[in-house]
Amino acid sequence: MTRILYSLCGRDVSRPFSPHCWKIVMALEHKGLEYVERPVPFTEVPKLENGFSKTVPVLRDGDLLIRDSFDIAVYLEDTYPNRPTLFGGEGGKALARFVEGYSQMLVHPVLSRIAIKDIHDMLDEKDQTYFRTSREERLGRKLEEFEAGRPQAITDLTAQLEPMRHMLKFQPYLGGETPLFADYILFGALQWLRITTGSLAISRDHSVAEWFERCLDLHGAKGRAVA
Amino acid sequence: MTRILYSLCGRDVSRPFSPHCWKIVMALEHKGLEYVERPVPFTEVPKLENGFSKTVPVLRDGDLLIRDSFDIAVYLEDTYPNRPTLFGGEGGKALARFVEGYSQMLVHPVLSRIAIKDIHDMLDEKDQTYFRTSREERLGRKLEEFEAGRPQAITDLTAQLEPMRHMLKFQPYLGGETPLFADYILFGALQWLRITTGSLAISRDHSVAEWFERCLDLHGAKGRAVA
């Protein structure tokens, strides 16, 4: 076995939670490729593979190293074209970049606000210090002040998911009748929320919650393996 | 010539403004298909083609009538497969439905708030009465109260366009190197704003404004023909 996915964890190595790493777990499963996942704490990431990347996911495929979740997905599609497609053609690949924009620019900020304290509390002491310092610098305020916006963020989340709710009136997945990498982009975001907070923060009968349950069932219920 | 696109106008028939109709103008141009556009006022729409549809666009293609912008785009793709593709494959078609959700659920509400009074003022007297009555019932308040949110809506627009700004860091169009129907979905929305208010309400050097200018240049600058 030469394929290694480096991902992110807190104190508990069995509960990797990074949204971007979950995209690649699902992409590797989708392609039916074998791999070993190696979750590490935040402060170990820069030391991986002789400092190859400041962020995870990093994929080692034999002698090759690839970083960045979108670049890894494109690499997998190009390298294993005879396996199930992650993009469904050139149009699907181009539009997946827009779904990434939606997830990162409109959904992630809301999820961060909901989950930030829970993420902090999952980390070991060294990572907690790193996380608090780097996030408070980025946000320009204390984690606790940022988290005070949590009730409003839960309301905002339903509003930000409206494009998904609209799409799900017509088809069961972003990819149409079956999932594509675009599904895994948003799945990764909500899986991050689920693993760090224990809840999706939306009603169970919301069509996005039902879509998320379908995603948890994919590939031998890979997503459910981490509770 | 047997192809007719019924669209929407105010007093001035030469300035059709419906976002959904502009999607189909661009789709027909993209496919290189000849057509005649017949813009009508709101209150004439239900009388078109013996009451075929309550809304425009409606496309007559020979003996066939098709309504709903997405359904028309799918019809054009399926019926004229040897012309330039509108979706770039099955993945692109599925994800275009998500772009529709983004445009309608997150961008349109903001644009409505910016443009509502200008739209009203473009209409003839009969349509103004219809527009005010139907919109005030839907919104649960007077048009003037709704329009009071305009300054905030202009701020919100930039925030709602963040997924587009992210995507445009990687490629010139939603469709990748060249536009697809997904581009025309959002183009239609901003063209609606441009024609009704005379402005895009975002900075000229915003990457979305630059993308919009590229779209205005497409297909013999079809979009610029209405100022």
Coordinates of N, CA and C in Angstrom, one line a residue, chain A residues 85-173:
Chain A
T85 N -16.3 8.6 -12.3 CA -15.9 10.0 -12.4 C -16.3 10.9 -11.2
L86 N -15.4 11.8 -10.9 CA -15.7 12.7 -9.8 C -16.3 14.0 -10.2
F87 N -16.3 14.3 -11.5 CA -16.8 15.6 -12.0 C -17.9 15.5 -13.1
G88 N -18.0 14.3 -13.7 CA -19.1 14.2 -14.8 C -18.8 15.1 -16.0
G89 N -17.5 15.2 -16.3 CA -17.2 16.0 -17.5 C -16.6 17.4 -17.2
E90 N -16.2 18.1 -18.2 CA -15.5 19.4 -18.1 C -16.4 20.4 -17.4
G91 N -17.7 20.4 -17.8 CA -18.6 21.4 -17.2 C -18.8 21.2 -15.7
G92 N -18.9 19.9 -15.3 CA -19.0 19.6 -13.9 C -17.7 19.9 -13.1
K93 N -16.6 19.8 -13.8 CA -15.3 20.2 -13.1 C -15.3 21.7 -12.9
A94 N -15.6 22.4 -13.9 CA -15.6 23.9 -13.8 C -16.6 24.4 -12.7
L95 N -17.8 23.8 -12.7 CA -18.8 24.3 -11.7 C -18.5 23.8 -10.3
A96 N -17.7 22.7 -10.2 CA -17.3 22.2 -8.8 C -16.5 23.4 -8.1
R97 N -15.8 24.1 -8.9 CA -15.0 25.2 -8.3 C -16.0 26.3 -7.8
F98 N -17.1 26.5 -8.4 CA -18.1 27.4 -7.9 C -18.7 26.9 -6.6
V99 N -19.0 25.6 -6.6 CA -19.5 24.9 -5.3 C -18.5 25.1 -4.2
E100 N -17.2 25.0 -4.5 CA -16.2 25.2 -3.5 C -16.3 26.7 -3.0
G101 N -16.5 27.6 -3.9 CA -16.7 29.0 -3.5 C -17.9 29.2 -2.6
Y102 N -19.0 28.6 -3.0 CA -20.2 28.7 -2.1 C -19.9 28.1 -0.7
S103 N -19.3 26.9 -0.7 CA -19.1 26.3 0.6 C -18.1 27.1 1.5
Q104 N -17.0 27.5 0.9 CA -16.0 28.2 1.7 C -16.4 29.7 2.0
M105 N -17.1 30.3 1.1 CA -17.3 31.8 1.4 C -18.7 32.0 2.0
L106 N -19.6 31.2 1.9 CA -21.0 31.4 2.5 C -21.3 30.4 3.6
V107 N -20.8 29.2 3.5 CA -21.2 28.2 4.5 C -20.2 28.1 5.6
H108 N -18.9 27.9 5.2 CA -17.8 27.8 6.3 C -17.9 28.9 7.3
P109 N -18.0 30.2 7.0 CA -18.0 31.2 8.0 C -19.1 31.0 9.1
V110 N -20.3 30.5 8.6 CA -21.3 30.2 9.6 C -21.0 29.0 10.4
L111 N -20.5 28.0 9.8 CA -20.1 26.8 10.6 C -19.0 27.1 11.6
S112 N -18.0 27.9 11.2 CA -17.0 28.3 12.1 C -17.5 28.9 13.4
R113 N -18.5 29.7 13.2 CA -19.1 30.4 14.3 C -19.8 29.5 15.2
I114 N -20.4 28.4 14.6 CA -21.2 27.4 15.4 C -20.2 26.5 16.2
A115 N -19.1 26.2 15.5 CA -18.3 25.0 16.0 C -17.0 25.5 16.7
I116 N -16.6 26.7 16.7 CA -15.2 27.1 17.0 C -14.8 26.7 18.4
K117 N -15.7 26.8 19.4 CA -15.4 26.4 20.8 C -15.3 24.9 20.9
D118 N -16.1 24.2 20.2 CA -16.1 22.7 20.2 C -14.8 22.2 19.6
I119 N -14.4 22.9 18.5 CA -13.1 22.5 17.8 C -12.0 22.7 18.8
H120 N -11.9 23.9 19.4 CA -10.9 24.2 20.4 C -10.8 23.1 21.5
D121 N -12.0 22.7 22.0 CA -12.0 21.8 23.1 C -11.6 20.3 22.7
M122 N -11.6 20.0 21.4 CA -11.2 18.7 21.0 C -9.7 18.5 20.9
L123 N -9.0 19.7 20.9 CA -7.5 19.6 20.6 C -6.7 19.3 21.9
D124 N -5.5 18.9 21.6 CA -4.6 18.7 22.8 C -4.0 20.1 23.2
E125 N -3.4 20.1 24.3 CA -3.0 21.4 24.9 C -2.2 22.3 23.9
K126 N -1.2 21.7 23.3 CA -0.3 22.4 22.4 C -1.1 23.0 21.2
D127 N -2.0 22.2 20.6 CA -2.8 22.6 19.5 C -3.8 23.7 20.0
Q128 N -4.3 23.6 21.2 CA -5.2 24.6 21.7 C -4.6 26.0 21.7
T129 N -3.4 26.0 22.1 CA -2.6 27.3 22.1 C -2.4 27.8 20.7
Y130 N -2.0 27.0 19.8 CA -1.8 27.4 18.4 C -3.2 27.8 17.8
F131 N -4.2 27.1 18.1 CA -5.5 27.4 17.5 C -6.1 28.7 18.0
R132 N -6.0 28.9 19.3 CA -6.5 30.2 19.9 C -5.7 31.3 19.3
T133 N -4.4 31.3 19.3 CA -3.6 32.4 18.9 C -3.8 32.7 17.4
S134 N -3.8 31.7 16.6 CA -4.0 31.9 15.1 C -5.4 32.4 14.8
R135 N -6.4 31.8 15.4 CA -7.8 32.2 15.1 C -8.1 33.6 15.6
E136 N -7.6 33.9 16.8 CA -7.9 35.2 17.4 C -7.3 36.3 16.6
E137 N -6.1 36.0 16.1 CA -5.4 37.0 15.2 C -6.2 37.2 13.9
R138 N -6.7 36.1 13.3 CA -7.4 36.1 12.1 C -8.8 36.8 12.3
L139 N -9.4 36.5 13.4 CA -10.8 37.0 13.6 C -10.8 38.4 14.3
G140 N -9.6 38.8 14.8 CA -9.6 40.1 15.5 C -10.4 40.1 16.8
R141 N -10.6 39.0 17.4 CA -11.3 39.0 18.7 C -11.1 37.6 19.4
K142 N -11.5 37.5 20.7 CA -11.4 36.3 21.4 C -12.4 35.2 20.9
L143 N -12.0 34.0 20.9 CA -12.8 32.9 20.5 C -14.2 33.0 21.2
E144 N -14.2 33.3 22.5 CA -15.5 33.4 23.2 C -16.4 34.5 22.7
E145 N -15.8 35.6 22.2 CA -16.7 36.6 21.6 C -17.2 36.2 20.3
F146 N -16.4 35.5 19.5 CA -16.8 35.0 18.2 C -17.9 34.0 18.4
E147 N -17.8 33.1 19.4 CA -18.8 32.1 19.6 C -20.1 32.7 20.2
A148 N -20.1 33.9 20.7 CA -21.3 34.5 21.1 C -22.3 34.6 20.0
G149 N -21.8 34.6 18.7 CA -22.7 34.7 17.6 C -23.4 33.4 17.2
R150 N -23.2 32.4 18.0 CA -23.6 31.0 17.7 C -25.2 30.9 17.4
P151 N -26.0 31.5 18.3 CA -27.5 31.3 18.0 C -27.8 32.0 16.7
Q152 N -27.3 33.1 16.4 CA -27.6 33.8 15.1 C -27.0 32.9 13.9
A153 N -25.9 32.3 14.1 CA -25.2 31.5 13.1 C -26.1 30.3 12.7
I154 N -26.7 29.7 13.8 CA -27.6 28.6 13.5 C -28.8 29.0 12.6
T155 N -29.3 30.2 12.9 CA -30.4 30.8 12.0 C -29.9 31.0 10.6
D156 N -28.7 31.6 10.6 CA -28.1 31.9 9.3 C -27.8 30.7 8.4
L157 N -27.5 29.6 9.1 CA -27.1 28.4 8.3 C -28.3 27.9 7.4
T158 N -29.5 27.9 8.0 CA -30.6 27.5 7.1 C -30.8 28.4 5.9
A159 N -30.6 29.7 6.1 CA -30.6 30.7 5.0 C -29.6 30.4 4.0
Q160 N -28.3 30.1 4.4 CA -27.2 29.9 3.5 C -27.4 28.6 2.7
L161 N -28.2 27.6 3.3 CA -28.4 26.3 2.6 C -29.5 26.4 1.6
E162 N -30.2 27.5 1.4 CA -31.3 27.6 0.5 C -31.0 27.2 -1.0
P163 N -29.8 27.5 -1.5 CA -29.4 27.0 -2.8 C -29.5 25.5 -2.9
M164 N -29.0 24.8 -1.9 CA -29.1 23.3 -1.8 C -30.5 22.9 -1.8
R165 N -31.3 23.5 -0.9 CA -32.7 23.1 -0.8 C -33.4 23.2 -2.2
H166 N -33.2 24.3 -2.9 CA -33.7 24.5 -4.2 C -33.3 23.3 -5.2
M167 N -32.0 23.0 -5.2 CA -31.5 22.0 -6.1 C -32.1 20.6 -5.7
L168 N -32.3 20.4 -4.5 CA -32.8 19.1 -4.0 C -34.3 18.9 -4.3
K169 N -35.0 19.9 -4.8 CA -36.3 19.7 -5.3 C -36.3 19.0 -6.6
F170 N -35.2 19.0 -7.3 CA -35.1 18.5 -8.7 C -34.3 17.2 -8.8
Q171 N -33.5 16.9 -7.8 CA -32.5 15.8 -7.9 C -32.0 15.4 -6.6
P172 N -31.5 14.1 -6.4 CA -31.1 13.7 -5.0 C -29.7 14.2 -4.7
Y173 N -28.9 14.5 -5.6 CA -27.5 14.9 -5.4 C -27.1 16.2 -6.2

